[in-house]
XYZ file of C-alpha atoms in Angstrom:
315
model
C -26.165 25.765 -9.840
C -24.450 24.090 -12.370
C -24.034 20.156 -9.674
C -23.667 18.130 -12.846
C -21.379 19.985 -14.571
C -18.774 21.354 -12.657
C -15.131 21.545 -11.619
C -15.327 17.844 -9.493
C -17.440 15.852 -12.329
C -15.369 17.325 -14.682
C -12.193 16.182 -12.726
C -12.926 12.540 -11.806
C -14.457 11.729 -15.247
C -17.743 11.275 -13.820
C -21.618 12.216 -14.029
C -22.895 13.032 -10.625
C -20.630 14.974 -8.630
C -20.641 12.372 -5.686
C -17.707 10.346 -3.914
C -18.130 6.974 -2.072
C -15.912 7.135 1.626
C -12.915 4.769 2.287
C -14.351 2.952 4.331
C -11.891 0.479 5.801
C -13.468 -3.380 5.493
C -16.661 -2.233 3.901
C -15.015 -0.572 0.770
C -14.604 -3.503 -1.114
C -14.236 -3.429 -5.229
C -17.827 -5.051 -5.863
C -19.191 -1.767 -4.358
C -16.886 0.849 -5.902
C -17.797 -0.261 -8.810
C -21.512 -0.086 -8.138
C -21.068 3.639 -6.907
C -18.823 4.450 -10.140
C -21.924 2.479 -12.662
C -23.390 4.638 -11.164
C -21.959 7.491 -12.004
C -20.177 8.480 -9.186
C -17.195 7.934 -8.226
C -17.036 4.316 -6.514
C -13.675 4.321 -3.489
C -11.729 1.144 -2.412
C -10.903 1.341 1.210
C -7.913 1.019 1.645
C -6.999 1.115 5.482
C -7.382 -2.337 6.514
C -5.641 -3.591 3.160
C -2.055 -5.358 3.147
C -0.466 -3.642 -0.807
C -1.075 -7.454 -1.477
C -4.765 -7.523 -0.840
C -5.265 -3.888 -2.118
C -3.511 -5.382 -5.628
C -6.241 -8.224 -6.123
C -8.779 -5.214 -5.160
C -7.972 -3.505 -8.491
C -8.054 -6.134 -9.959
C -11.236 -7.276 -9.278
C -12.899 -3.539 -9.973
C -11.250 -3.474 -13.453
C -14.116 -6.572 -13.587
C -16.239 -5.297 -12.403
C -16.073 -1.658 -14.258
C -14.968 0.517 -16.520
C -15.499 3.783 -15.291
C -13.138 6.172 -12.593
C -12.467 4.915 -9.572
C -10.870 5.369 -6.279
C -8.674 4.114 -3.511
C -8.691 5.729 -0.116
C -4.904 5.754 1.496
C -4.498 5.865 4.994
C -1.620 8.219 6.152
C -1.596 5.663 9.360
C -1.058 2.366 7.291
C 2.441 1.103 7.691
C 2.362 0.172 4.615
C 2.286 3.009 3.468
C 5.191 4.277 0.620
C 3.816 0.508 -1.220
C 0.605 1.224 -1.933
C 1.614 4.277 -3.011
C 3.868 2.771 -5.879
C 0.547 0.069 -6.054
C -1.312 2.614 -6.917
C 1.331 4.243 -9.960
C 2.037 0.885 -11.200
C -1.980 -0.024 -11.107
C -2.698 3.697 -13.034
C -5.354 4.075 -10.401
C -7.658 7.426 -11.635
C -8.016 8.961 -8.473
C -6.079 8.006 -4.685
C -7.830 9.252 -1.848
C -5.220 11.030 1.132
C -6.657 10.613 4.340
C -5.926 10.434 8.048
C -2.197 12.656 8.501
C -0.201 15.081 5.998
C -0.217 13.629 2.550
C 1.169 16.422 1.706
C 5.278 15.015 0.087
C 2.762 12.057 -1.723
C 0.523 14.537 -3.546
C 2.954 15.779 -6.415
C 4.179 12.026 -6.884
C 0.799 10.397 -7.614
C 0.222 13.716 -10.455
C 3.354 13.141 -11.997
C 1.574 10.364 -13.330
C -1.347 11.052 -14.159
C -3.550 10.279 -11.119
C -5.882 12.784 -9.700
C -5.325 13.443 -6.003
C -7.890 14.445 -3.153
C -6.875 15.178 0.235
C -9.872 14.262 3.266
C -8.949 17.718 6.273
C -10.815 18.421 8.869
C -9.938 21.786 9.442
C -8.530 24.743 7.000
C -4.953 24.471 7.851
C -4.253 21.723 6.548
C -6.086 22.199 3.089
C -3.635 25.737 2.695
C -0.920 23.910 2.917
C -2.045 21.160 1.053
C -3.167 23.613 -1.795
C 0.272 24.545 -2.091
C 1.469 21.293 -2.955
C -1.145 20.673 -5.801
C -3.929 18.976 -4.868
C -6.575 19.065 -7.060
C -9.017 18.892 -4.909
C -10.390 19.074 -1.397
C -12.546 16.629 1.295
C -14.253 18.741 3.648
C -14.876 15.714 6.778
C -16.680 17.219 9.290
C -17.133 15.674 12.713
C -20.891 13.565 11.873
C -19.329 12.003 9.290
C -18.376 7.956 10.696
C -14.998 5.816 12.047
C -12.479 9.344 12.482
C -13.713 13.018 12.634
C -12.009 15.974 13.552
C -13.449 18.560 16.241
C -15.814 20.896 13.040
C -19.079 20.141 12.187
C -20.088 19.868 8.278
C -22.091 23.868 8.104
C -19.085 24.924 9.038
C -16.352 23.571 8.052
C -17.252 23.489 4.128
C -18.105 27.213 3.821
C -14.938 28.121 5.929
C -13.089 26.320 3.194
C -14.820 27.158 -0.036
C -14.299 30.704 0.914
C -10.958 30.051 1.345
C -9.414 27.551 -0.757
C -9.384 27.843 -4.628
C -9.547 23.888 -5.043
C -12.872 22.666 -5.796
C -14.456 21.492 -2.400
C -16.485 17.858 -1.697
C -18.220 18.247 1.153
C -18.641 14.736 4.202
C -20.398 14.085 6.880
C -23.925 13.531 7.849
C -24.674 13.250 4.413
C -27.080 10.843 3.601
C -29.631 11.966 1.240
C -31.052 14.871 -0.844
C -31.765 17.473 1.216
C -27.648 17.281 2.838
C -26.766 17.287 -0.701
C -28.302 20.630 -1.918
C -27.722 21.674 1.113
C -23.845 21.328 1.005
C -23.496 22.243 -2.410
C -25.572 26.208 -0.868
C -23.139 25.781 0.838
C -20.499 25.963 -1.713
C -19.677 22.863 -2.153
C -18.816 21.278 -5.796
C -19.480 17.200 -4.665
C -21.065 15.028 -1.772
C -19.255 12.325 -0.175
C -21.634 9.553 1.813
C -19.871 6.494 3.429
C -22.803 5.094 6.217
C -25.663 5.327 3.339
C -23.719 3.448 0.809
C -23.006 0.573 4.308
C -26.629 -0.697 3.730
C -26.884 -1.187 -0.071
C -27.665 -4.185 -1.373
C -24.100 -4.097 -3.311
C -22.667 -4.215 -0.034
C -20.334 -6.924 1.111
C -20.928 -5.857 5.099
C -22.472 -8.440 7.004
C -26.904 -8.132 7.382
C -26.232 -7.298 10.647
C -23.962 -4.418 9.870
C -26.782 -3.167 7.449
C -29.865 -3.737 9.919
C -27.839 -2.150 12.543
C -27.489 0.663 10.489
C -31.677 1.021 9.560
C -32.673 0.532 13.209
C -30.416 3.010 14.816
C -31.048 6.582 15.501
C -28.920 10.008 15.130
C -28.019 10.178 19.213
C -27.144 5.917 18.798
C -23.328 6.460 17.793
C -20.066 7.271 20.380
C -17.103 8.275 19.846
C -14.395 6.469 21.417
C -10.526 7.302 20.688
C -10.625 10.654 22.225
C -8.295 10.528 25.180
C -6.451 8.046 22.987
C -5.663 10.967 20.039
C -7.372 9.235 17.872
C -11.447 9.750 17.926
C -13.250 7.091 16.360
C -17.253 7.807 15.700
C -19.131 3.957 15.820
C -22.972 2.777 16.720
C -23.885 2.401 20.372
C -23.333 -1.093 21.344
C -21.999 -3.009 24.974
C -18.630 -3.390 23.129
C -17.965 0.533 22.338
C -19.050 1.136 25.706
C -16.535 -0.560 27.495
C -14.140 0.077 25.264
C -14.556 4.318 26.198
C -14.056 3.150 29.536
C -10.982 0.703 29.333
C -9.509 4.156 28.120
C -10.051 6.577 31.118
C -7.704 3.828 33.406
C -5.212 1.374 30.333
C -5.251 3.394 26.766
C -3.541 -0.171 26.979
C -6.287 -1.891 26.816
C -8.456 -0.115 24.631
C -6.489 -0.511 22.075
C -6.085 -4.238 22.439
C -10.164 -4.288 22.872
C -9.764 -2.545 19.345
C -7.720 -4.717 17.121
C -10.146 -6.778 14.710
C -13.555 -5.034 15.917
C -14.333 -3.828 11.982
C -13.210 -6.964 10.777
C -16.004 -8.897 13.106
C -18.214 -6.552 12.525
C -18.329 -5.509 8.660
C -18.208 -10.101 8.611
C -19.069 -11.800 11.135
C -21.745 -8.955 11.968
C -20.394 -9.742 16.091
C -22.784 -6.748 17.833
C -21.210 -7.717 21.108
C -17.324 -7.560 20.066
C -17.255 -5.392 17.416
C -16.855 -1.188 16.283
C -19.720 -0.769 13.951
C -18.019 2.252 12.480
C -20.595 4.957 11.382
C -21.898 8.286 11.215
C -24.641 10.285 12.627
C -26.542 9.857 8.984
C -26.964 6.764 10.789
C -30.248 7.760 11.653
C -31.419 9.596 8.203
C -31.206 5.919 6.949
C -34.415 3.502 6.893
C -34.443 0.905 4.440
C -31.653 -0.921 2.380
C -31.425 0.405 -1.301
C -29.186 -0.559 -4.350
C -26.900 1.834 -5.141
C -27.782 3.034 -7.963
C -31.352 4.151 -6.265
C -29.730 5.526 -3.679
C -28.209 7.709 -6.198
C -30.048 8.544 -8.648
C -32.838 9.207 -5.922
C -30.839 12.075 -4.854
C -30.126 13.338 -7.922
C -33.931 13.536 -9.168
C -35.143 14.891 -6.194
C -32.486 18.176 -6.305
C -33.595 18.919 -9.696
C -37.630 18.585 -8.497
C -36.046 20.632 -5.609
C -34.866 23.613 -7.258
C -36.858 22.784 -10.527
C -40.065 24.630 -8.514
C -37.837 26.788 -6.035
C -37.367 28.427 -9.761
C -41.458 27.923 -10.441
C -42.278 29.722 -7.376
C -39.388 32.636 -7.504
C -39.830 34.151 -10.844
C -43.713 33.944 -10.908
């Protein structure tokens, strides 16, 4: 299993086949640079950003790392056209497109040398994007935090790897070497992690956010927005329970409650009035480490497990 020198590491020019999930608010230039400097592909999450704010973050990351990095662009962003143009102007190495069908942007980005990946939750969209020339597909299972699909990582990844010819990255529920190794065994050539990186030293999220992830278990998340057509997973708290109740009677009220809730989680750590987006893997996170420690630990332990496996089976 040559996971350190495969199509993903070669495509993105990185040491380890690991991508930071494109988290709104949490995915700042500082955190992304730390991931890139540690050998992965750091990602600026532009979901909450205007083009002006994103431009500042892109310029900021360029002062923090000389390694490749990505910008996650969601199709729901009202500034998506301007953001695509900004990525081209700033010569961003990698664009990760998500939350919709980004097919019309692939050729435009690739023509100027930007590598393009897309986050999907089904094989149908993945196939359409492959025909459009996508460089890689990130298959995200419903265990993930934030906006989710309907299929688990364990089912989605083998389906994508048997269906597609482009490399597949596994996402959703991965927080340590066990999830990473399982992903590689399912046929993925890389992993994407988000929740684990919230609880790191370099994360600029409020300490309450980090500590909630460390203290939460695998059943301590809730899915809100299902009745509104865009389900998203967050940590369980009174606020999210109230949002789910509001959905039943008034979609408008639920939408209004969610406005600014991610910002309040990230900046204020306000447990009573905020949505702390996180995946089920929160139950696998037990401490706050540096980004380098997280990444190094994953791949060192994979090496150890593979070495032991080979020694036992070659005797």
